[in-house]
PDB file of C-alpha atoms and ligand atoms in Angstrom:
ATOM      1  CA  UNK A 469     -16.397  12.682  18.649  1.00 94.00           C
ATOM      2  CA  UNK A 470     -13.047  11.699  20.003  1.00 97.00           C
ATOM      3  CA  UNK A 471     -10.487  10.864  17.322  1.00 98.00           C
ATOM      4  CA  UNK A 472      -9.829   7.479  18.913  1.00 98.00           C
ATOM      5  CA  UNK A 473     -13.448   6.542  18.984  1.00 98.00           C
ATOM      6  CA  UNK A 474     -14.041   7.158  15.259  1.00 98.00           C
ATOM      7  CA  UNK A 475     -14.473   4.047  13.227  1.00 98.00           C
ATOM      8  CA  UNK A 476     -12.012   4.790  10.547  1.00 98.00           C
ATOM      9  CA  UNK A 477      -9.228   5.479  13.128  1.00 98.00           C
ATOM     10  CA  UNK A 478     -10.083   2.108  14.764  1.00 98.00           C
ATOM     11  CA  UNK A 479     -10.007   0.373  11.297  1.00 98.00           C
ATOM     12  CA  UNK A 480      -6.649   2.078  10.658  1.00 98.00           C
ATOM     13  CA  UNK A 481      -5.110   0.845  14.098  1.00 98.00           C
ATOM     14  CA  UNK A 482      -6.421  -2.577  13.470  1.00 98.00           C
ATOM     15  CA  UNK A 483      -4.782  -2.818  10.083  1.00 98.00           C
ATOM     16  CA  UNK A 484      -1.489  -1.653  11.444  1.00 98.00           C
ATOM     17  CA  UNK A 485      -1.733  -4.296  14.113  1.00 98.00           C
ATOM     18  CA  UNK A 486      -2.670  -6.926  11.641  1.00 98.00           C
ATOM     19  CA  UNK A 487       0.404  -6.126   9.596  1.00 98.00           C
ATOM     20  CA  UNK A 488       2.572  -6.169  12.811  1.00 98.00           C
ATOM     21  CA  UNK A 489       1.213  -9.683  13.500  1.00 98.00           C
ATOM     22  CA  UNK A 490       2.060 -10.862  10.049  1.00 98.00           C
ATOM     23  CA  UNK A 491       5.666  -9.993  10.703  1.00 98.00           C
ATOM     24  CA  UNK A 492       5.939  -7.220   8.013  1.00 98.00           C
ATOM     25  CA  UNK A 493       6.891  -4.471  10.364  1.00 98.00           C
ATOM     26  CA  UNK A 494      10.095  -5.110  12.038  1.00 98.00           C
ATOM     27  CA  UNK A 495      11.281  -2.126  14.114  1.00 98.00           C
ATOM     28  CA  UNK A 496       9.900   1.011  12.436  1.00 97.00           C
ATOM     29  CA  UNK A 497       9.482  -0.755   9.123  1.00 97.00           C
ATOM     30  CA  UNK A 498       6.385   0.079   6.923  1.00 98.00           C
ATOM     31  CA  UNK A 499       3.910   2.963   6.811  1.00 98.00           C
ATOM     32  CA  UNK A 500       0.131   3.427   6.232  1.00 98.00           C
ATOM     33  CA  UNK A 501      -1.856   6.397   5.227  1.00 98.00           C
ATOM     34  CA  UNK A 502      -5.665   6.945   4.783  1.00 98.00           C
ATOM     35  CA  UNK A 503      -7.402   9.836   2.909  1.00 98.00           C
ATOM     36  CA  UNK A 504     -10.052  10.916   5.351  1.00 98.00           C
ATOM     37  CA  UNK A 505     -13.612  11.491   4.164  1.00 98.00           C
ATOM     38  CA  UNK A 506     -15.096  14.960   4.558  1.00 98.00           C
ATOM     39  CA  UNK A 507     -17.736  13.729   6.911  1.00 98.00           C
ATOM     40  CA  UNK A 508     -15.139  11.805   8.975  1.00 98.00           C
ATOM     41  CA  UNK A 509     -13.063  14.835   9.297  1.00 98.00           C
ATOM     42  CA  UNK A 510     -16.041  16.885  10.435  1.00 98.00           C
ATOM     43  CA  UNK A 511     -16.939  14.203  13.017  1.00 98.00           C
ATOM     44  CA  UNK A 512     -13.592  14.711  14.873  1.00 98.00           C
ATOM     45  CA  UNK A 513     -13.358  18.458  14.292  1.00 97.00           C
ATOM     46  CA  UNK A 514     -13.599  19.176  18.009  1.00 97.00           C
ATOM     47  CA  UNK A 515     -10.086  17.506  18.607  1.00 98.00           C
ATOM     48  CA  UNK A 516      -8.267  18.833  15.526  1.00 98.00           C
ATOM     49  CA  UNK A 517      -5.787  21.605  16.247  1.00 97.00           C
ATOM     50  CA  UNK A 518      -5.235  24.514  13.724  1.00 96.00           C
ATOM     51  CA  UNK A 519      -2.062  25.685  15.567  1.00 95.00           C
ATOM     52  CA  UNK A 520       0.370  23.267  13.889  1.00 95.00           C
ATOM     53  CA  UNK A 521       3.232  24.602  11.913  1.00 97.00           C
ATOM     54  CA  UNK A 522       3.099  24.220   8.081  1.00 98.00           C
ATOM     55  CA  UNK A 523       5.850  22.170   6.720  1.00 98.00           C
ATOM     56  CA  UNK A 524       6.868  21.180   3.332  1.00 97.00           C
ATOM     57  CA  UNK A 525       5.749  17.803   1.914  1.00 95.00           C
ATOM     58  CA  UNK A 526       8.751  17.682  -0.381  1.00 92.00           C
ATOM     59  CA  UNK A 527       6.636  17.338  -3.516  1.00 92.00           C
ATOM     60  CA  UNK A 528       3.425  18.964  -4.874  1.00 95.00           C
ATOM     61  CA  UNK A 529       0.013  17.154  -4.849  1.00 97.00           C
ATOM     62  CA  UNK A 530      -2.344  19.915  -5.995  1.00 98.00           C
ATOM     63  CA  UNK A 531      -5.251  17.511  -6.507  1.00 98.00           C
ATOM     64  CA  UNK A 532      -5.042  16.797  -2.741  1.00 98.00           C
ATOM     65  CA  UNK A 533      -5.254  20.283  -1.576  1.00 98.00           C
ATOM     66  CA  UNK A 534      -7.215  20.643   1.640  1.00 98.00           C
ATOM     67  CA  UNK A 535      -7.482  16.913   2.285  1.00 98.00           C
ATOM     68  CA  UNK A 536      -7.010  15.436   5.677  1.00 98.00           C
ATOM     69  CA  UNK A 537      -4.995  12.107   6.095  1.00 98.00           C
ATOM     70  CA  UNK A 538      -4.490   9.665   8.919  1.00 98.00           C
ATOM     71  CA  UNK A 539      -0.827   8.628   8.833  1.00 98.00           C
ATOM     72  CA  UNK A 540       1.813   6.491  10.698  1.00 98.00           C
ATOM     73  CA  UNK A 541       4.733   8.510  12.238  1.00 98.00           C
ATOM     74  CA  UNK A 542       8.277   8.499  11.052  1.00 97.00           C
ATOM     75  CA  UNK A 543      10.433   6.215  13.218  1.00 97.00           C
ATOM     76  CA  UNK A 544       7.294   4.936  15.072  1.00 98.00           C
ATOM     77  CA  UNK A 545       6.674   1.282  15.398  1.00 98.00           C
ATOM     78  CA  UNK A 546       3.570  -0.557  14.024  1.00 98.00           C
ATOM     79  CA  UNK A 547       3.797  -2.710  17.128  1.00 98.00           C
ATOM     80  CA  UNK A 548       2.933   0.349  19.276  1.00 98.00           C
ATOM     81  CA  UNK A 549       0.067   1.623  17.223  1.00 98.00           C
ATOM     82  CA  UNK A 550      -2.619  -0.272  19.229  1.00 98.00           C
ATOM     83  CA  UNK A 551      -1.161   0.454  22.670  1.00 98.00           C
ATOM     84  CA  UNK A 552      -0.020   4.034  22.103  1.00 98.00           C
ATOM     85  CA  UNK A 553      -1.810   5.414  19.134  1.00 98.00           C
ATOM     86  CA  UNK A 554      -1.483   9.204  20.064  1.00 98.00           C
ATOM     87  CA  UNK A 555       2.310   8.772  20.016  1.00 98.00           C
ATOM     88  CA  UNK A 556       2.509   6.638  16.911  1.00 98.00           C
ATOM     89  CA  UNK A 557       0.047   8.151  14.410  1.00 98.00           C
ATOM     90  CA  UNK A 558      -1.327  11.581  13.195  1.00 98.00           C
ATOM     91  CA  UNK A 559      -3.961  13.413  11.472  1.00 98.00           C
ATOM     92  CA  UNK A 560      -2.546  15.781   9.070  1.00 98.00           C
ATOM     93  CA  UNK A 561      -4.099  18.548   6.822  1.00 98.00           C
ATOM     94  CA  UNK A 562      -2.739  19.664   3.472  1.00 98.00           C
ATOM     95  CA  UNK A 563      -2.704  23.415   2.548  1.00 98.00           C
ATOM     96  CA  UNK A 564      -4.578  24.940  -0.404  1.00 98.00           C
ATOM     97  CA  UNK A 565      -1.765  24.133  -2.894  1.00 98.00           C
ATOM     98  CA  UNK A 566      -1.108  20.639  -1.788  1.00 98.00           C
ATOM     99  CA  UNK A 567       2.609  21.515  -0.960  1.00 98.00           C
ATOM    100  CA  UNK A 568       2.589  21.725   2.790  1.00 98.00           C
ATOM    101  CA  UNK A 569       1.077  19.877   5.693  1.00 98.00           C
ATOM    102  CA  UNK A 570       0.440  20.448   9.346  1.00 98.00           C
ATOM    103  CA  UNK A 571      -0.267  18.062  12.295  1.00 98.00           C
ATOM    104  CA  UNK A 572      -3.701  18.429  13.582  1.00 98.00           C
ATOM    105  CA  UNK A 573      -3.768  15.595  16.038  1.00 98.00           C
ATOM    106  CA  UNK A 574      -1.396  12.888  17.403  1.00 98.00           C
ATOM    107  CA  UNK A 575       2.439  12.431  17.436  1.00 98.00           C
ATOM    108  CA  UNK A 576       1.930  13.980  20.979  1.00 97.00           C
ATOM    109  CA  UNK A 577       5.633  13.339  21.892  1.00 97.00           C
ATOM    110  CA  UNK A 578       6.914  14.882  18.840  1.00 94.00           C
ATOM    111  CA  UNK A 579       7.930  13.523  15.376  1.00 95.00           C
ATOM    112  CA  UNK A 580       6.759  13.961  11.925  1.00 97.00           C
ATOM    113  CA  UNK A 581       4.672  11.788   9.391  1.00 98.00           C
ATOM    114  CA  UNK A 582       6.254   8.779   7.770  1.00 97.00           C
ATOM    115  CA  UNK A 583       9.387   9.460   5.839  1.00 94.00           C
ATOM    116  CA  UNK A 584       7.538   8.022   2.785  1.00 93.00           C
ATOM    117  CA  UNK A 585       5.000  10.783   2.880  1.00 95.00           C
ATOM    118  CA  UNK A 586       5.887  12.128  -0.661  1.00 93.00           C
ATOM    119  CA  UNK A 587       5.302   8.523  -2.126  1.00 92.00           C
ATOM    120  CA  UNK A 588       2.167   8.154  -0.195  1.00 96.00           C
ATOM    121  CA  UNK A 589       0.633  11.266  -1.249  1.00 97.00           C
ATOM    122  CA  UNK A 590       1.735  11.051  -4.901  1.00 96.00           C
ATOM    123  CA  UNK A 591       0.219   7.610  -4.972  1.00 97.00           C
ATOM    124  CA  UNK A 592      -3.060   8.975  -3.215  1.00 98.00           C
ATOM    125  CA  UNK A 593      -3.114  11.674  -5.977  1.00 98.00           C
ATOM    126  CA  UNK A 594      -2.739   9.085  -8.884  1.00 98.00           C
ATOM    127  CA  UNK A 595      -5.121   6.589  -7.422  1.00 98.00           C
ATOM    128  CA  UNK A 596      -7.860   9.089  -6.493  1.00 98.00           C
ATOM    129  CA  UNK A 597      -7.857  10.367  -9.985  1.00 97.00           C
ATOM    130  CA  UNK A 598      -7.635   6.893 -11.552  1.00 97.00           C
ATOM    131  CA  UNK A 599     -10.494   5.508  -9.490  1.00 97.00           C
ATOM    132  CA  UNK A 600     -12.805   8.526  -9.326  1.00 98.00           C
ATOM    133  CA  UNK A 601     -12.064   9.121  -5.694  1.00 98.00           C
ATOM    134  CA  UNK A 602     -12.740   5.422  -4.589  1.00 98.00           C
ATOM    135  CA  UNK A 603      -9.208   4.592  -3.381  1.00 98.00           C
ATOM    136  CA  UNK A 604      -8.302   5.982   0.077  1.00 98.00           C
ATOM    137  CA  UNK A 605      -5.635   3.672   1.469  1.00 98.00           C
ATOM    138  CA  UNK A 606      -1.928   3.427   0.565  1.00 98.00           C
ATOM    139  CA  UNK A 607       0.048   0.810   2.542  1.00 98.00           C
ATOM    140  CA  UNK A 608       3.794   0.006   2.479  1.00 98.00           C
ATOM    141  CA  UNK A 609       4.988  -3.220   4.211  1.00 98.00           C
ATOM    142  CA  UNK A 610       8.153  -5.316   4.293  1.00 98.00           C
ATOM    143  CA  UNK A 611       6.674  -8.542   3.067  1.00 98.00           C
ATOM    144  CA  UNK A 612       9.416 -11.301   3.545  1.00 98.00           C
ATOM    145  CA  UNK A 613       8.582 -13.567   0.563  1.00 98.00           C
ATOM    146  CA  UNK A 614       8.031 -10.912  -1.899  1.00 98.00           C
ATOM    147  CA  UNK A 615      11.397  -9.359  -0.909  1.00 98.00           C
ATOM    148  CA  UNK A 616      13.080 -12.825  -1.213  1.00 98.00           C
ATOM    149  CA  UNK A 617      11.782 -13.247  -4.745  1.00 98.00           C
ATOM    150  CA  UNK A 618      13.295  -9.870  -5.911  1.00 98.00           C
ATOM    151  CA  UNK A 619      16.596 -11.550  -5.702  1.00 98.00           C
ATOM    152  CA  UNK A 620      15.888 -14.469  -7.917  1.00 98.00           C
ATOM    153  CA  UNK A 621      13.177 -13.325 -10.439  1.00 98.00           C
ATOM    154  CA  UNK A 622      13.774 -10.749 -13.260  1.00 98.00           C
ATOM    155  CA  UNK A 623      12.658  -7.312 -12.043  1.00 98.00           C
ATOM    156  CA  UNK A 624       9.856  -7.261 -14.728  1.00 98.00           C
ATOM    157  CA  UNK A 625       6.126  -6.549 -14.293  1.00 98.00           C
ATOM    158  CA  UNK A 626       5.266  -9.441 -16.619  1.00 98.00           C
ATOM    159  CA  UNK A 627       7.274 -11.921 -14.732  1.00 98.00           C
ATOM    160  CA  UNK A 628       6.185 -11.119 -11.139  1.00 98.00           C
ATOM    161  CA  UNK A 629       2.534 -10.876 -12.221  1.00 98.00           C
ATOM    162  CA  UNK A 630       2.513 -14.232 -14.057  1.00 98.00           C
ATOM    163  CA  UNK A 631       4.456 -16.184 -11.430  1.00 98.00           C
ATOM    164  CA  UNK A 632       2.297 -14.944  -8.745  1.00 98.00           C
ATOM    165  CA  UNK A 633      -0.970 -15.447 -10.634  1.00 98.00           C
ATOM    166  CA  UNK A 634       0.136 -19.109 -11.240  1.00 98.00           C
ATOM    167  CA  UNK A 635       0.682 -19.696  -7.418  1.00 98.00           C
ATOM    168  CA  UNK A 636      -2.921 -19.362  -6.292  1.00 97.00           C
ATOM    169  CA  UNK A 637      -6.133 -19.456  -8.471  1.00 97.00           C
ATOM    170  CA  UNK A 638      -7.646 -16.441  -6.567  1.00 97.00           C
ATOM    171  CA  UNK A 639      -4.773 -14.121  -7.617  1.00 98.00           C
ATOM    172  CA  UNK A 640      -5.817 -13.159 -11.130  1.00 98.00           C
ATOM    173  CA  UNK A 641      -9.324 -12.334  -9.611  1.00 98.00           C
ATOM    174  CA  UNK A 642      -7.679 -10.257  -6.697  1.00 98.00           C
ATOM    175  CA  UNK A 643      -5.232  -8.327  -8.856  1.00 98.00           C
ATOM    176  CA  UNK A 644      -6.353  -8.613 -12.404  1.00 98.00           C
ATOM    177  CA  UNK A 645      -4.348  -5.543 -13.541  1.00 98.00           C
ATOM    178  CA  UNK A 646      -1.149  -7.201 -12.412  1.00 98.00           C
ATOM    179  CA  UNK A 647       1.826  -6.004 -10.434  1.00 98.00           C
ATOM    180  CA  UNK A 648       4.528  -3.321 -11.200  1.00 98.00           C
ATOM    181  CA  UNK A 649       8.120  -3.589 -10.076  1.00 98.00           C
ATOM    182  CA  UNK A 650      10.865  -0.975  -9.511  1.00 97.00           C
ATOM    183  CA  UNK A 651      14.488  -1.712  -9.212  1.00 97.00           C
ATOM    184  CA  UNK A 652      16.371  -0.852  -6.003  1.00 97.00           C
ATOM    185  CA  UNK A 653      16.195   2.871  -5.270  1.00 95.00           C
ATOM    186  CA  UNK A 654      17.012   4.973  -2.287  1.00 94.00           C
ATOM    187  CA  UNK A 655      13.684   5.194  -0.306  1.00 92.00           C
ATOM    188  CA  UNK A 656      12.081   8.318   1.173  1.00 86.00           C
ATOM    189  CA  UNK A 657      12.739  10.624  -1.711  1.00 83.00           C
ATOM    190  CA  UNK A 658      10.980  12.103  -4.737  1.00 86.00           C
ATOM    191  CA  UNK A 659      12.505   9.828  -7.296  1.00 92.00           C
ATOM    192  CA  UNK A 660      11.172   6.664  -5.832  1.00 92.00           C
ATOM    193  CA  UNK A 661       7.880   8.468  -5.354  1.00 92.00           C
ATOM    194  CA  UNK A 662       7.769   9.471  -9.020  1.00 94.00           C
ATOM    195  CA  UNK A 663       8.673   5.769 -10.075  1.00 96.00           C
ATOM    196  CA  UNK A 664       6.129   4.327  -7.863  1.00 96.00           C
ATOM    197  CA  UNK A 665       3.327   6.628  -8.734  1.00 95.00           C
ATOM    198  CA  UNK A 666       3.944   6.054 -12.421  1.00 97.00           C
ATOM    199  CA  UNK A 667       3.223   2.266 -11.760  1.00 97.00           C
ATOM    200  CA  UNK A 668       0.189   3.169  -9.737  1.00 97.00           C
ATOM    201  CA  UNK A 669      -1.458   4.585 -12.838  1.00 97.00           C
ATOM    202  CA  UNK A 670      -1.759   0.988 -14.066  1.00 97.00           C
ATOM    203  CA  UNK A 671      -1.568  -1.222 -10.973  1.00 98.00           C
ATOM    204  CA  UNK A 672      -2.822  -1.409  -7.383  1.00 98.00           C
ATOM    205  CA  UNK A 673       0.449  -3.221  -6.314  1.00 98.00           C
ATOM    206  CA  UNK A 674       4.109  -2.024  -6.644  1.00 98.00           C
ATOM    207  CA  UNK A 675       7.120  -4.025  -5.605  1.00 98.00           C
ATOM    208  CA  UNK A 676      10.203  -2.332  -4.472  1.00 97.00           C
ATOM    209  CA  UNK A 677      13.119  -4.569  -5.128  1.00 98.00           C
ATOM    210  CA  UNK A 678      15.060  -5.729  -1.918  1.00 98.00           C
ATOM    211  CA  UNK A 679      12.636  -3.657   0.132  1.00 98.00           C
ATOM    212  CA  UNK A 680       8.951  -4.358   0.086  1.00 98.00           C
ATOM    213  CA  UNK A 681       5.583  -3.554  -1.440  1.00 98.00           C
ATOM    214  CA  UNK A 682       3.102  -0.722  -1.886  1.00 97.00           C
ATOM    215  CA  UNK A 683      -0.574  -1.403  -2.182  1.00 98.00           C
ATOM    216  CA  UNK A 684      -3.626   0.846  -2.901  1.00 98.00           C
ATOM    217  CA  UNK A 685      -7.281   0.256  -2.194  1.00 98.00           C
ATOM    218  CA  UNK A 686     -10.686   1.541  -1.422  1.00 98.00           C
ATOM    219  CA  UNK A 687     -10.720   0.618   2.304  1.00 98.00           C
ATOM    220  CA  UNK A 688      -8.715  -1.143   4.921  1.00 98.00           C
ATOM    221  CA  UNK A 689     -10.130  -4.685   4.300  1.00 98.00           C
ATOM    222  CA  UNK A 690      -9.435  -4.584   0.534  1.00 98.00           C
ATOM    223  CA  UNK A 691      -5.997  -3.011   0.856  1.00 98.00           C
ATOM    224  CA  UNK A 692      -4.851  -5.408   3.566  1.00 98.00           C
ATOM    225  CA  UNK A 693      -6.370  -8.265   1.716  1.00 98.00           C
ATOM    226  CA  UNK A 694      -4.569  -7.273  -1.377  1.00 98.00           C
ATOM    227  CA  UNK A 695      -1.092  -7.136   0.413  1.00 98.00           C
ATOM    228  CA  UNK A 696      -1.875 -10.380   2.187  1.00 98.00           C
ATOM    229  CA  UNK A 697      -2.822 -12.206  -1.114  1.00 98.00           C
ATOM    230  CA  UNK A 698       0.241 -11.119  -3.001  1.00 98.00           C
ATOM    231  CA  UNK A 699       2.548 -12.041  -0.100  1.00 98.00           C
ATOM    232  CA  UNK A 700       0.837 -15.442   0.464  1.00 98.00           C
ATOM    233  CA  UNK A 701       1.254 -16.159  -3.251  1.00 98.00           C
ATOM    234  CA  UNK A 702       4.931 -15.255  -2.900  1.00 98.00           C
ATOM    235  CA  UNK A 703       5.324 -17.593  -0.038  1.00 98.00           C
ATOM    236  CA  UNK A 704       3.883 -20.456  -2.208  1.00 98.00           C
ATOM    237  CA  UNK A 705       6.420 -19.576  -4.897  1.00 98.00           C
ATOM    238  CA  UNK A 706       9.330 -19.489  -2.482  1.00 98.00           C
ATOM    239  CA  UNK A 707       8.237 -22.957  -1.118  1.00 98.00           C
ATOM    240  CA  UNK A 708       7.892 -24.277  -4.667  1.00 98.00           C
ATOM    241  CA  UNK A 709      11.253 -23.026  -5.752  1.00 97.00           C
ATOM    242  CA  UNK A 710      12.869 -24.493  -2.614  1.00 97.00           C
ATOM    243  CA  UNK A 711      11.416 -27.915  -3.456  1.00 97.00           C
ATOM    244  CA  UNK A 712      12.441 -27.873  -7.148  1.00 93.00           C
ATOM    245  CA  UNK A 713      13.407 -25.149  -9.658  1.00 89.00           C
ATOM    246  CA  UNK A 714      10.784 -26.055 -12.251  1.00 93.00           C
ATOM    247  CA  UNK A 715       7.000 -26.815 -12.186  1.00 96.00           C
ATOM    248  CA  UNK A 716       5.687 -30.334 -12.985  1.00 96.00           C
ATOM    249  CA  UNK A 717       2.298 -28.691 -13.786  1.00 97.00           C
ATOM    250  CA  UNK A 718       0.802 -25.151 -13.484  1.00 97.00           C
ATOM    251  CA  UNK A 719      -2.171 -22.914 -14.296  1.00 98.00           C
ATOM    252  CA  UNK A 720      -1.726 -22.301 -18.115  1.00 97.00           C
ATOM    253  CA  UNK A 721      -2.457 -19.256 -20.165  1.00 98.00           C
ATOM    254  CA  UNK A 722      -5.473 -20.906 -21.553  1.00 97.00           C
ATOM    255  CA  UNK A 723      -6.714 -21.658 -18.013  1.00 98.00           C
ATOM    256  CA  UNK A 724      -6.375 -17.885 -17.156  1.00 98.00           C
ATOM    257  CA  UNK A 725      -8.416 -17.040 -20.194  1.00 98.00           C
ATOM    258  CA  UNK A 726     -11.130 -19.511 -19.079  1.00 98.00           C
ATOM    259  CA  UNK A 727     -11.117 -18.139 -15.461  1.00 98.00           C
ATOM    260  CA  UNK A 728     -11.440 -14.516 -16.857  1.00 98.00           C
ATOM    261  CA  UNK A 729     -14.566 -15.430 -18.582  1.00 97.00           C
ATOM    262  CA  UNK A 730     -16.244 -17.105 -15.576  1.00 97.00           C
ATOM    263  CA  UNK A 731     -15.064 -14.554 -13.074  1.00 97.00           C
ATOM    264  CA  UNK A 732     -15.728 -11.636 -15.400  1.00 97.00           C
ATOM    265  CA  UNK A 733     -12.270 -10.091 -15.021  1.00 97.00           C
ATOM    266  CA  UNK A 734     -10.064  -8.763 -17.820  1.00 98.00           C
ATOM    267  CA  UNK A 735      -6.624 -10.153 -17.795  1.00 98.00           C
ATOM    268  CA  UNK A 736      -4.179  -8.219 -20.031  1.00 98.00           C
ATOM    269  CA  UNK A 737      -2.832 -10.518 -22.674  1.00 97.00           C
ATOM    270  CA  UNK A 738       0.780  -9.207 -22.201  1.00 97.00           C
ATOM    271  CA  UNK A 739       0.715 -11.358 -18.992  1.00 98.00           C
ATOM    272  CA  UNK A 740      -0.451 -14.556 -20.781  1.00 98.00           C
ATOM    273  CA  UNK A 741       2.586 -15.136 -22.962  1.00 95.00           C
ATOM    274  CA  UNK A 742       3.518 -18.667 -23.891  1.00 90.00           C
ATOM    275  CA  UNK A 743       6.460 -20.058 -21.932  1.00 84.00           C
TER     276      UNK A 743
HETATM  277 ZN1   ZN B 967      10.101   0.314   3.810  1.00 83.67          ZN
END
């Protein structure tokens, strides 16, 4: 099968385009990676090159040795993924140590995988192990309202989780484990990758202060839906704070406990503090 005919490639491209249409990917902002299933990699084998030069990832992800990933390119625009995928995205393979990668398809005009490849792969490794292999998608976007909130809310997991849960009843059901937050750090390096993957042991969502968000999920629908839900909730909070600084009424800690019973989710008590 041709790479561009494969369903997972089409799903990846659609998700990139959806993110572009949300306004989360100005210029070359954001990146998306997908851990390809064995049978999916086999289905496109005829188009995968084995001549690519091995290059250092910049970190070690031994649990991902030999895995194939579909990734956006560094400096490439989400806006162009749909119209020019072979220039914008790539299939890469990791070596048998999980320390190097090579390009097997795509980026036909040169280039390399996303500059956040170390963060993505370390998050993939953590989430693959934490979910028994279910999670396959890592997504980074520049979500406007969440970024705005990182200037006015304390950069604490408890505060972001509770405030965003309160803004929409679906939120504690969609992200019951909560949200992690890291303070501002230089992007692209190992340090931010380590900090984010540490949060990903507990959460499916990590906020990068004054920068954006990272989400992890099983498939494109769930991961995009998670990013969309958190950002929508942040938009409501921004609107609320713009109208008045305090709430006249809200969803209470007791309301969340009732919701948890009916929707069969476990909400950690550390997010249900009395205010
Ligand atoms: Zn970014």
